[in-house]
Amino acid sequence: MAHAEAAAKFNENEAKVNWHDKALWFVRQKRDKQAHKVQGWEQLRDYASALKANVLSNLDSYLVQFEENAKKNGVIVHWAANAEEHNKIVHSILQKHNAKKIVKSKSMLTEECHLNPFLEANDIEVIDTDLGERIVQLAQEPPSHIVLPAIHKTKEEVDELFQEHLGTKPSGGNPEYLTREARKHLRSKFLQADAAITGVNFAVADTGGFVVCTNEGNADMGAHLAKVHIACMGMEKLIPQEKHLGIFLRLLARSATGQPITTYSSYFNKPEEGKEMHIIIVDNGRTEQLSREDFRRSLHCIRCGACMNTCPIYRRSGGHSYDATIPGPIGSILSPGKDLTKHSSLPFASTLCGSCSDVCPVKINIHEQLYKWRQIIVKEVPQPFVKKIVMKAAGSVLAKPKTYDFVGKSTRFMLKHTPKSLINSKINTWGHARDLPEVKGDNFEDWYKKRQKNE
Amino acid sequence: MSREAILKAVKANKPEALPLPDIDLSVFDEDINLIERFKENIEFVGGRLLEINGLDTIDAEIKALYPEASKIVSCMKESALGTVPVSKDTNPHTLEDIDLTIIKGNFAVAENGAVWVSDQEIVVRALPFITNDLILVVPKNAVYLHMHQVFDAISERERTFGTFISGPSKTADIEQCLVVGAHGAISLTVVLY
């Protein structure tokens, strides 16, 4: 389904859309408040962007350096070319330890690899332990936001899910009560788990360590209780040196949720005695994206979600309308590289206002890349007939000054005189919630000519 | 193993080498009262700050804050409140019902209310997460302005495991309503002495 169609579905519930829109804009405003408090914020973004550019241009040597240091620390390092290989590696580690019960903290990479269904098909229980992820797991849905996975769910919906799956009492959607119940439920899962899977926020080449950030403490509860810890990372998560963590940790939570830092920023270097720590470095299309000059900067992404919170399209269409692991503006420049035809509508799900690029902590030129993907897509993917005709017509109007002048004047006439009953009629979807703008005085050309004369 | 194939593809696809940026940390300088800023931030993230003069009275202060706590782990010799001893060999699963844990932290961060603790101070890695309530005790002169200074200060340590803790565990995953006490500690008090 194209993005616009899926978005239309999401918009059937107007009250919910309005809530979604405002809730995310509120997070964007919290981000602004925190960003403005930091002396040298723009400099931080510049440094982060330059560091990521340096990483990409030396990625092979940083990867080797990281592996070497991690091995010295007693960590077992694996490499996966694609999702399938990643899942097989995870499974083989679990098999070796006869691990049947797994707790997993948030990891967009394992979503991308569809790890859960793979493990479940192999008789392994995987419990997502981030509250938002647990909610969408119980609802059998993918996350709709990379930081706020269940932002599309109302508290009443969560209440019902918990009644059904956790046996809670009806509470009318009391968040305190539901969170306490989830804490109890998940605590028993942490205590029983044979192995823990986490994502990686940052991997440090010069120490071989990696950092995992959470607010709930679920990554740590899992990793420190289970005998085996498997950390899955996209290969672009590397940063050169430990001291650079200072830069990225200052940016991440402020950009994501408007917190000065996440509650826990845990830095794993060595496994505890008697335990095993694994890192799986995953490519899955990243080297291909690296080859695309116009799009490689998308690999700077630190998965904060700021571009989603600010995007006027995302806020009003919901994460599921993108039908991609990573939704929103950043997803719309990552996904076409994976499957151009399937994701061909995504770069058009934007007003190109540029707000995403303005808030991006690592300064990815997201809106410019959206525009560049459009140019590729119109050449390679068949476009709707109406769109082609309209574009052609617009092209010929814009190419001829006289036609342009005539069409402009007619439009101004129409704007003034089209009856409201027609604009807001049932058949004109555009007019359901909008009116035509008021037209004042002359067009620019006439105004300019008069002004010249008067001088 | 896909290692060689991946590295080969990266080599072929990566852009021309770009240098590491020269990072001028002076652009982040601020002349502020560090403890004031730390206090603002620890309260913003849902924690509590207690300032005391020296460690002589620490046990009485903690008792007053947590009168109900009975299963207590103390990881600092200056506090005698511990009722449950722990060592490197403690099975973390046995710590499930700990009421209160007291840990010494050597670094605090004014800009975000975080305290850095590592294996040396926490003894068992699961401890600061699995405990119901958490107290982090930090010297007043160990409050640093920003993260860059702290990473500099900890650069010579033995690297095993360490974590920045900023406030109690929390979530807003149900309709963006903030609930304190997700999977980790339900409350956090930082004691500056």
Short mmCIF file of C-alpha atoms in Angstrom, two decimals, chain A:
data_model
loop_
_atom_site.label_atom_id
_atom_site.label_comp_id
_atom_site.label_asym_id
_atom_site.label_seq_id
_atom_site.Cartn_x
_atom_site.Cartn_y
_atom_site.Cartn_z
CA MET A 1 0.00 0.00 0.00
CA ALA A 2 1.34 3.44 -0.83
CA HIS A 3 2.07 5.75 2.08
CA ALA A 4 -0.79 8.12 1.27
CA GLU A 5 -3.37 5.32 1.35
CA ALA A 6 -2.10 3.96 4.65
CA ALA A 7 -2.05 7.50 6.05
CA ALA A 8 -5.66 7.96 5.03
CA LYS A 9 -6.54 4.90 7.09
CA PHE A 10 -4.74 6.31 10.13
CA ASN A 11 -6.66 9.55 9.64
CA GLU A 12 -10.03 7.86 9.94
CA ASN A 13 -9.83 8.42 13.69
CA GLU A 14 -9.46 12.18 13.81
CA ALA A 15 -9.24 12.52 17.60
CA LYS A 16 -6.43 9.98 17.72
CA VAL A 17 -4.51 11.69 14.94
CA ASN A 18 -4.80 15.02 16.70
CA TRP A 19 -3.50 13.48 19.92
CA HIS A 20 -0.62 11.78 18.05
CA ASP A 21 0.28 15.03 16.34
CA LYS A 22 0.31 17.06 19.55
CA ALA A 23 2.07 14.42 21.65
CA LEU A 24 4.98 14.26 19.21
CA TRP A 25 5.15 18.02 18.81
CA PHE A 26 5.38 18.25 22.59
CA VAL A 27 8.42 15.94 22.48
CA ARG A 28 9.92 18.17 19.79
CA GLN A 29 9.42 21.20 22.05
CA LYS A 30 11.09 19.40 24.95
CA ARG A 31 13.99 18.71 22.62
CA ASP A 32 14.28 22.43 21.83
CA LYS A 33 14.30 23.41 25.49
CA GLN A 34 17.12 20.99 26.26
CA ALA A 35 19.10 21.89 23.15
CA HIS A 36 18.94 25.60 23.92
CA LYS A 37 20.32 25.00 27.39
CA VAL A 38 23.55 23.53 26.06
CA GLN A 39 26.42 25.93 25.54
CA GLY A 40 27.84 25.13 22.07
CA TRP A 41 24.95 22.91 20.91
CA GLU A 42 25.50 23.66 17.21
CA GLN A 43 29.19 22.94 17.63
CA LEU A 44 28.27 19.58 19.16
CA ARG A 45 26.21 18.74 16.08
CA ASP A 46 29.06 19.79 13.80
CA TYR A 47 31.56 17.62 15.65
CA ALA A 48 29.18 14.66 15.67
CA SER A 49 28.60 14.98 11.94
CA ALA A 50 32.32 15.28 11.20
CA LEU A 51 33.09 12.29 13.41
CA LYS A 52 30.52 10.14 11.62
CA ALA A 53 31.89 11.23 8.24
CA ASN A 54 35.35 10.25 9.42
CA VAL A 55 34.00 6.87 10.59
CA LEU A 56 32.40 6.10 7.23
CA SER A 57 35.54 7.02 5.33
CA ASN A 58 37.63 4.65 7.49
CA LEU A 59 34.97 2.13 8.36
CA ASP A 60 37.00 -0.95 7.46
CA SER A 61 39.95 -0.04 9.65
CA TYR A 62 37.73 1.03 12.56
CA LEU A 63 35.83 -2.26 12.34
CA VAL A 64 39.05 -4.24 12.48
CA GLN A 65 40.33 -2.11 15.36
CA PHE A 66 37.07 -2.58 17.24
CA GLU A 67 37.11 -6.32 16.72
CA GLU A 68 40.70 -6.59 17.88
CA ASN A 69 40.05 -4.65 21.08
CA ALA A 70 36.79 -6.43 21.84
CA LYS A 71 38.53 -9.81 21.47
CA LYS A 72 41.27 -8.67 23.84
CA ASN A 73 38.52 -7.98 26.36
CA GLY A 74 37.20 -11.51 26.05
CA VAL A 75 34.21 -10.61 23.89
CA ILE A 76 33.29 -12.95 21.03
CA VAL A 77 32.82 -11.07 17.75
CA HIS A 78 30.69 -12.30 14.81
CA TRP A 79 30.06 -10.84 11.36
CA ALA A 80 26.79 -11.11 9.46
CA ALA A 81 26.40 -10.09 5.83
CA ASN A 82 22.60 -10.06 6.02
CA ALA A 83 19.57 -10.62 8.21
CA GLU A 84 19.50 -14.34 7.61
CA GLU A 85 23.10 -14.81 8.69
CA HIS A 86 22.51 -12.59 11.74
CA ASN A 87 19.56 -14.68 12.86
CA LYS A 88 21.45 -17.90 12.35
CA ILE A 89 24.36 -16.64 14.44
CA VAL A 90 22.02 -15.66 17.29
CA HIS A 91 20.35 -19.04 17.09
CA SER A 92 23.62 -20.95 17.12
CA ILE A 93 24.79 -19.10 20.24
CA LEU A 94 21.49 -19.87 21.96
CA GLN A 95 21.66 -23.50 20.91
CA LYS A 96 25.16 -23.85 22.30
CA HIS A 97 23.86 -22.74 25.70
CA ASN A 98 20.59 -24.60 25.37
CA ALA A 99 18.87 -21.25 25.91
CA LYS A 100 15.10 -21.37 25.52
CA LYS A 101 13.99 -18.17 27.26
CA ILE A 102 15.31 -14.90 25.97
CA VAL A 103 14.81 -11.32 27.07
CA LYS A 104 15.50 -8.63 24.52
CA SER A 105 15.87 -4.88 24.98
CA LYS A 106 15.17 -2.39 22.25
CA SER A 107 17.03 -3.01 19.03
CA MET A 108 15.83 -1.70 15.69
CA LEU A 109 18.40 -3.95 14.06
CA THR A 110 16.70 -7.12 15.31
CA GLU A 111 13.40 -5.69 14.04
CA GLU A 112 15.05 -5.12 10.68
CA CYS A 113 16.29 -8.74 10.68
CA HIS A 114 12.92 -10.13 11.87
CA LEU A 115 14.72 -12.01 14.60
CA ASN A 116 11.68 -12.67 16.82
CA PRO A 117 9.65 -14.73 14.35
CA PHE A 118 12.79 -16.64 13.40
CA LEU A 119 13.55 -17.60 17.00
CA GLU A 120 9.93 -18.35 17.80
CA ALA A 121 9.79 -20.71 14.82
CA ASN A 122 12.75 -22.47 16.45
CA ASP A 123 10.89 -22.97 19.73
CA ILE A 124 12.56 -20.13 21.60
CA GLU A 125 10.60 -17.65 23.71
CA VAL A 126 11.64 -14.02 23.04
CA ILE A 127 10.27 -11.34 25.33
CA ASP A 128 10.67 -7.70 24.40
CA THR A 129 11.34 -5.92 27.66
CA ASP A 130 11.03 -2.25 26.81
CA LEU A 131 7.49 -1.43 27.93
CA GLY A 132 6.51 0.11 24.59
CA GLU A 133 7.96 -2.83 22.70
CA ARG A 134 6.23 -5.30 24.99
CA ILE A 135 2.94 -3.54 24.26
CA VAL A 136 3.36 -3.82 20.50
CA GLN A 137 4.64 -7.37 20.84
CA LEU A 138 1.46 -8.36 22.70
CA ALA A 139 -0.58 -6.59 20.03
CA GLN A 140 1.42 -8.44 17.34
CA GLU A 141 2.36 -5.20 15.66
CA PRO A 142 5.69 -3.66 14.72
CA PRO A 143 6.86 -0.52 16.58
CA SER A 144 5.48 2.67 15.01
CA HIS A 145 8.32 4.88 16.25
CA ILE A 146 11.94 3.98 16.95
CA VAL A 147 12.04 5.60 20.40
CA LEU A 148 8.35 5.53 21.35
CA PRO A 149 7.29 2.15 19.91
CA ALA A 150 3.68 2.26 21.14
CA ILE A 151 2.95 5.95 20.56
CA HIS A 152 0.03 4.93 18.32
CA LYS A 153 -1.74 3.06 21.14
CA THR A 154 -4.20 4.66 23.56
CA LYS A 155 -4.02 3.80 27.24
CA GLU A 156 -7.38 2.06 26.97
CA GLU A 157 -5.97 -0.20 24.25
CA VAL A 158 -3.02 -1.03 26.49
CA ASP A 159 -5.42 -1.76 29.33
CA GLU A 160 -7.26 -4.30 27.22
CA LEU A 161 -4.07 -5.94 25.98
CA PHE A 162 -2.79 -6.33 29.54
CA GLN A 163 -6.10 -7.76 30.72
CA GLU A 164 -5.95 -10.33 27.99
CA HIS A 165 -2.27 -11.29 28.24
CA LEU A 166 -1.14 -10.40 31.76
CA GLY A 167 -4.41 -10.92 33.58
CA THR A 168 -4.63 -7.38 34.93
CA LYS A 169 -7.82 -5.83 36.29
CA PRO A 170 -9.68 -3.26 34.20
CA SER A 171 -8.21 0.12 35.22
CA GLY A 172 -9.58 2.43 32.57
CA GLY A 173 -6.01 2.75 31.31
CA ASN A 174 -4.25 3.85 34.49
CA PRO A 175 -0.59 4.24 33.40
CA GLU A 176 0.80 3.86 36.97
CA TYR A 177 -1.05 0.62 37.55
CA LEU A 178 -0.28 -0.80 34.12
CA THR A 179 3.42 0.04 34.43
CA ARG A 180 3.63 -1.61 37.89
CA GLU A 181 1.99 -4.74 36.48
CA ALA A 182 4.40 -4.77 33.55
CA ARG A 183 7.29 -4.40 35.99
CA LYS A 184 6.16 -7.49 37.91
CA HIS A 185 5.52 -9.49 34.75
CA LEU A 186 8.84 -8.59 33.16
CA ARG A 187 10.83 -9.00 36.35
CA SER A 188 9.88 -12.65 36.42
CA LYS A 189 11.02 -12.91 32.80
CA PHE A 190 14.38 -11.28 33.63
CA LEU A 191 14.92 -13.71 36.49
CA GLN A 192 14.16 -16.75 34.33
CA ALA A 193 16.02 -15.73 31.19
CA ASP A 194 18.76 -17.95 29.81
CA ALA A 195 20.18 -15.25 27.58
CA ALA A 196 19.77 -11.53 26.94
CA ILE A 197 19.83 -9.74 23.62
CA THR A 198 20.46 -5.99 23.41
CA GLY A 199 21.08 -3.47 20.69
CA VAL A 200 24.09 -1.17 20.59
CA ASN A 201 23.90 2.62 20.61
CA PHE A 202 27.61 3.24 20.18
CA ALA A 203 30.56 0.92 19.63
CA VAL A 204 33.97 2.37 20.41
CA ALA A 205 36.82 1.41 18.09
CA ASP A 206 39.70 2.32 20.40
CA THR A 207 38.41 0.32 23.39
CA GLY A 208 36.33 -2.45 21.84
CA GLY A 209 33.49 -1.53 24.21
CA PHE A 210 29.90 -0.61 23.46
CA VAL A 211 27.21 1.57 25.03
CA VAL A 212 23.53 0.74 25.48
CA CYS A 213 21.13 3.49 26.56
CA THR A 214 17.74 2.94 28.21
CA ASN A 215 15.42 4.80 30.55
CA GLU A 216 13.77 1.72 31.97
CA GLY A 217 16.89 -0.23 32.89
CA ASN A 218 15.70 -3.21 30.89
CA ALA A 219 18.91 -3.73 28.92
CA ASP A 220 20.91 -3.93 32.15
CA MET A 221 18.40 -6.12 33.95
CA GLY A 222 18.59 -8.58 31.08
CA ALA A 223 22.32 -8.48 30.41
CA HIS A 224 23.48 -8.69 34.04
CA LEU A 225 21.16 -11.49 35.12
CA ALA A 226 21.50 -13.89 32.19
CA LYS A 227 24.56 -16.05 31.56
CA VAL A 228 24.88 -14.94 27.96
CA HIS A 229 24.65 -11.43 26.50
CA ILE A 230 24.34 -11.00 22.74
CA ALA A 231 24.68 -7.43 21.46
CA CYS A 232 23.54 -6.86 17.87
CA MET A 233 24.90 -3.83 16.05
CA GLY A 234 24.66 -2.29 12.64
CA MET A 235 28.19 -1.68 11.40
CA GLU A 236 27.66 2.10 11.26
CA LYS A 237 27.32 2.33 15.07
CA LEU A 238 31.07 2.74 15.45
CA ILE A 239 32.72 5.84 16.79
CA PRO A 240 36.48 6.33 16.75
CA GLN A 241 37.43 6.95 20.38
CA GLU A 242 35.99 6.68 23.85
CA LYS A 243 36.22 10.41 24.46
CA HIS A 244 33.83 10.93 21.52
CA LEU A 245 31.10 9.28 23.57
CA GLY A 246 30.95 12.62 25.39
CA ILE A 247 29.72 14.25 22.20
CA PHE A 248 27.20 11.61 21.21
CA LEU A 249 25.75 11.00 24.68
CA ARG A 250 25.15 14.75 25.04
CA LEU A 251 23.21 14.77 21.78
CA LEU A 252 21.25 11.52 21.85
CA ALA A 253 18.68 11.84 24.64
CA ARG A 254 18.23 15.58 24.24
CA SER A 255 17.35 15.05 20.59
CA ALA A 256 15.23 11.98 21.28
CA THR A 257 12.98 12.87 24.20
CA GLY A 258 14.24 16.17 25.59
CA GLN A 259 16.03 14.52 28.51
CA PRO A 260 19.58 15.68 29.32
CA ILE A 261 20.70 12.02 29.14
CA THR A 262 18.96 8.64 29.34
CA THR A 263 18.56 7.22 32.84
CA TYR A 264 21.14 4.54 32.08
CA SER A 265 24.06 4.79 29.66
CA SER A 266 25.82 1.49 30.21
CA TYR A 267 29.28 0.88 28.87
CA PHE A 268 30.16 -2.78 28.40
CA ASN A 269 33.81 -3.72 27.94
CA LYS A 270 34.36 -7.15 29.49
CA PRO A 271 32.03 -9.99 30.37
CA GLU A 272 31.62 -10.84 34.05
CA GLU A 273 33.50 -13.92 35.16
CA GLY A 274 31.75 -17.11 34.14
CA LYS A 275 29.59 -15.32 31.58
CA GLU A 276 29.73 -14.83 27.83
CA MET A 277 29.42 -11.62 25.83
CA HIS A 278 28.90 -11.69 22.06
CA ILE A 279 28.80 -8.89 19.50
CA ILE A 280 27.31 -9.41 16.05
CA ILE A 281 28.38 -6.83 13.48
CA VAL A 282 25.74 -6.63 10.77
CA ASP A 283 25.93 -5.29 7.22
CA ASN A 284 22.49 -6.07 5.72
CA GLY A 285 22.62 -3.47 2.97
CA ARG A 286 24.79 -0.93 4.75
CA THR A 287 27.84 -1.36 2.52
CA GLU A 288 25.57 -0.81 -0.46
CA GLN A 289 24.24 2.41 1.04
CA LEU A 290 27.85 3.39 1.69
CA SER A 291 28.53 3.19 -2.04
CA ARG A 292 25.84 5.78 -2.88
CA GLU A 293 27.49 9.14 -2.70
CA ASP A 294 24.22 11.06 -2.43
CA PHE A 295 22.81 8.86 0.31
CA ARG A 296 25.69 7.57 2.41
CA ARG A 297 25.25 10.31 5.00
CA SER A 298 22.06 8.53 6.04
CA LEU A 299 24.44 6.11 7.79
CA HIS A 300 25.34 8.86 10.27
CA CYS A 301 21.99 8.20 11.97
CA ILE A 302 22.10 7.55 15.74
CA ARG A 303 18.38 6.56 15.88
CA CYS A 304 17.12 9.39 18.10
CA GLY A 305 13.81 9.86 16.30
CA ALA A 306 13.95 13.67 16.34
CA CYS A 307 13.13 13.80 12.62
CA MET A 308 9.93 11.86 13.27
CA ASN A 309 8.80 14.05 16.15
CA THR A 310 9.19 17.20 14.08
CA CYS A 311 7.84 15.91 10.75
CA PRO A 312 4.37 17.30 9.89
CA ILE A 313 3.69 14.24 7.76
CA TYR A 314 4.83 11.65 10.27
CA ARG A 315 2.90 13.28 13.09
CA ARG A 316 -0.30 13.11 11.07
CA SER A 317 0.17 9.77 9.32
CA GLY A 318 1.61 7.53 12.06
CA GLY A 319 4.62 5.26 11.88
CA HIS A 320 2.81 2.25 10.46
CA SER A 321 1.83 4.15 7.31
CA TYR A 322 5.47 3.92 6.19
CA ASP A 323 5.41 0.09 6.22
CA ALA A 324 9.16 0.04 6.93
CA THR A 325 11.29 -0.93 9.94
CA ILE A 326 12.43 2.66 10.36
CA PRO A 327 9.55 5.04 9.65
CA GLY A 328 9.57 8.81 9.26
CA PRO A 329 12.01 11.01 7.34
CA ILE A 330 15.16 9.00 8.10
CA GLY A 331 13.40 5.77 7.19
CA SER A 332 12.27 7.34 3.93
CA ILE A 333 15.88 7.86 2.84
CA LEU A 334 17.11 4.49 4.17
CA SER A 335 14.33 2.22 2.89
CA PRO A 336 14.43 2.99 -0.87
CA GLY A 337 18.03 1.74 -0.88
CA LYS A 338 16.77 -1.64 0.33
CA ASP A 339 13.77 -2.03 -1.98
CA LEU A 340 13.13 0.83 -4.37
CA THR A 341 9.80 -0.44 -5.68
CA LYS A 342 8.27 -1.37 -2.34
CA HIS A 343 9.26 1.94 -0.73
CA SER A 344 8.85 4.17 -3.77
CA SER A 345 6.10 6.29 -2.18
CA LEU A 346 8.13 7.16 0.94
CA PRO A 347 10.34 9.99 -0.36
CA PHE A 348 7.09 11.69 -1.43
CA ALA A 349 5.73 11.53 2.12
CA SER A 350 7.30 14.87 2.88
CA THR A 351 6.67 18.57 2.34
CA LEU A 352 10.44 19.05 1.95
CA CYS A 353 10.17 21.68 4.67
CA GLY A 354 13.58 20.67 5.99
CA SER A 355 12.64 20.54 9.65
CA CYS A 356 14.08 17.02 9.89
CA SER A 357 17.50 18.22 8.76
CA ASP A 358 17.31 21.16 11.18
CA VAL A 359 16.87 18.96 14.25
CA CYS A 360 19.11 16.05 13.21
CA PRO A 361 21.88 15.79 15.82
CA VAL A 362 24.35 14.45 13.26
CA LYS A 363 23.29 16.89 10.54
CA ILE A 364 22.03 14.47 7.92
CA ASN A 365 20.66 16.46 4.96
CA ILE A 366 17.47 14.40 5.10
CA HIS A 367 15.22 16.65 3.02
CA GLU A 368 17.80 16.96 0.26
CA GLN A 369 18.14 13.20 0.13
CA LEU A 370 14.36 12.82 -0.04
CA TYR A 371 14.40 15.07 -3.08
CA LYS A 372 17.23 13.07 -4.66
CA TRP A 373 15.39 9.79 -4.14
CA ARG A 374 12.35 11.31 -5.88
CA GLN A 375 14.44 12.00 -8.96
CA ILE A 376 15.62 8.40 -9.06
CA ILE A 377 12.16 6.99 -8.39
CA VAL A 378 10.36 8.87 -11.16
CA LYS A 379 12.89 7.44 -13.60
CA GLU A 380 12.88 3.87 -12.34
CA VAL A 381 9.45 3.20 -10.91
CA PRO A 382 6.27 3.63 -13.02
CA GLN A 383 4.34 6.70 -11.79
CA PRO A 384 0.54 7.09 -11.66
CA PHE A 385 -1.02 8.33 -14.91
CA VAL A 386 -2.62 11.42 -13.35
CA LYS A 387 0.61 12.46 -11.71
CA LYS A 388 2.47 12.19 -15.03
CA ILE A 389 -0.13 14.28 -16.88
CA VAL A 390 -0.24 16.93 -14.19
CA MET A 391 3.53 17.20 -14.09
CA LYS A 392 3.69 17.48 -17.87
CA ALA A 393 1.02 20.19 -17.90
CA ALA A 394 2.77 22.09 -15.11
CA GLY A 395 6.04 21.77 -17.02
CA SER A 396 4.65 23.29 -20.19
CA VAL A 397 2.91 26.12 -18.29
CA LEU A 398 6.06 27.01 -16.40
CA ALA A 399 8.13 26.94 -19.61
CA LYS A 400 6.05 29.62 -21.39
CA PRO A 401 5.79 33.07 -19.77
CA LYS A 402 2.58 33.99 -21.65
CA THR A 403 0.74 30.80 -20.73
CA TYR A 404 2.01 31.18 -17.18
CA ASP A 405 0.62 34.71 -17.00
CA PHE A 406 -2.74 33.57 -18.38
CA VAL A 407 -3.01 30.58 -16.01
CA GLY A 408 -1.95 32.75 -13.09
CA LYS A 409 -4.63 35.32 -13.76
CA SER A 410 -7.30 32.68 -14.27
CA THR A 411 -6.31 31.03 -10.99
CA ARG A 412 -6.60 34.35 -9.16
CA PHE A 413 -10.03 34.80 -10.71
CA MET A 414 -11.06 31.32 -9.64
CA LEU A 415 -9.73 31.83 -6.13
CA LYS A 416 -11.91 34.91 -5.80
CA HIS A 417 -15.05 33.55 -7.37
CA THR A 418 -15.26 29.79 -6.88
CA PRO A 419 -18.34 29.21 -4.71
CA LYS A 420 -17.67 27.83 -1.25
CA SER A 421 -20.21 25.09 -1.82
CA LEU A 422 -17.95 23.68 -4.51
CA ILE A 423 -14.71 23.97 -2.54
CA ASN A 424 -16.11 22.31 0.56
CA SER A 425 -18.21 19.83 -1.37
CA LYS A 426 -18.09 16.14 -0.66
CA ILE A 427 -16.24 15.23 -3.82
CA ASN A 428 -13.36 17.64 -3.14
CA THR A 429 -11.35 15.82 -0.43
CA TRP A 430 -8.93 18.72 -0.22
CA GLY A 431 -11.73 20.99 0.93
CA HIS A 432 -12.96 18.81 3.80
CA ALA A 433 -10.86 20.66 6.30
CA ARG A 434 -9.61 23.63 4.30
CA ASP A 435 -10.67 26.85 2.63
CA LEU A 436 -9.05 28.56 -0.32
CA PRO A 437 -6.77 31.44 0.65
CA GLU A 438 -8.10 34.98 0.42
CA VAL A 439 -6.78 36.82 -2.63
CA LYS A 440 -5.68 40.39 -2.09
CA GLY A 441 -4.87 43.12 -4.67
CA ASP A 442 -2.71 42.45 -7.75
CA ASN A 443 -0.39 39.65 -8.67
CA PHE A 444 3.30 40.27 -8.16
CA GLU A 445 4.02 41.34 -11.73
CA ASP A 446 1.24 43.95 -11.86
CA TRP A 447 2.14 45.21 -8.42
CA TYR A 448 5.76 45.54 -9.42
CA LYS A 449 4.94 47.40 -12.65
CA LYS A 450 2.73 49.90 -10.81
CA ARG A 451 5.39 50.44 -8.21
CA GLN A 452 7.99 51.17 -10.91
CA LYS A 453 5.66 53.73 -12.52
CA ASN A 454 4.94 55.58 -9.26
CA GLU A 455 8.59 56.02 -8.47
#
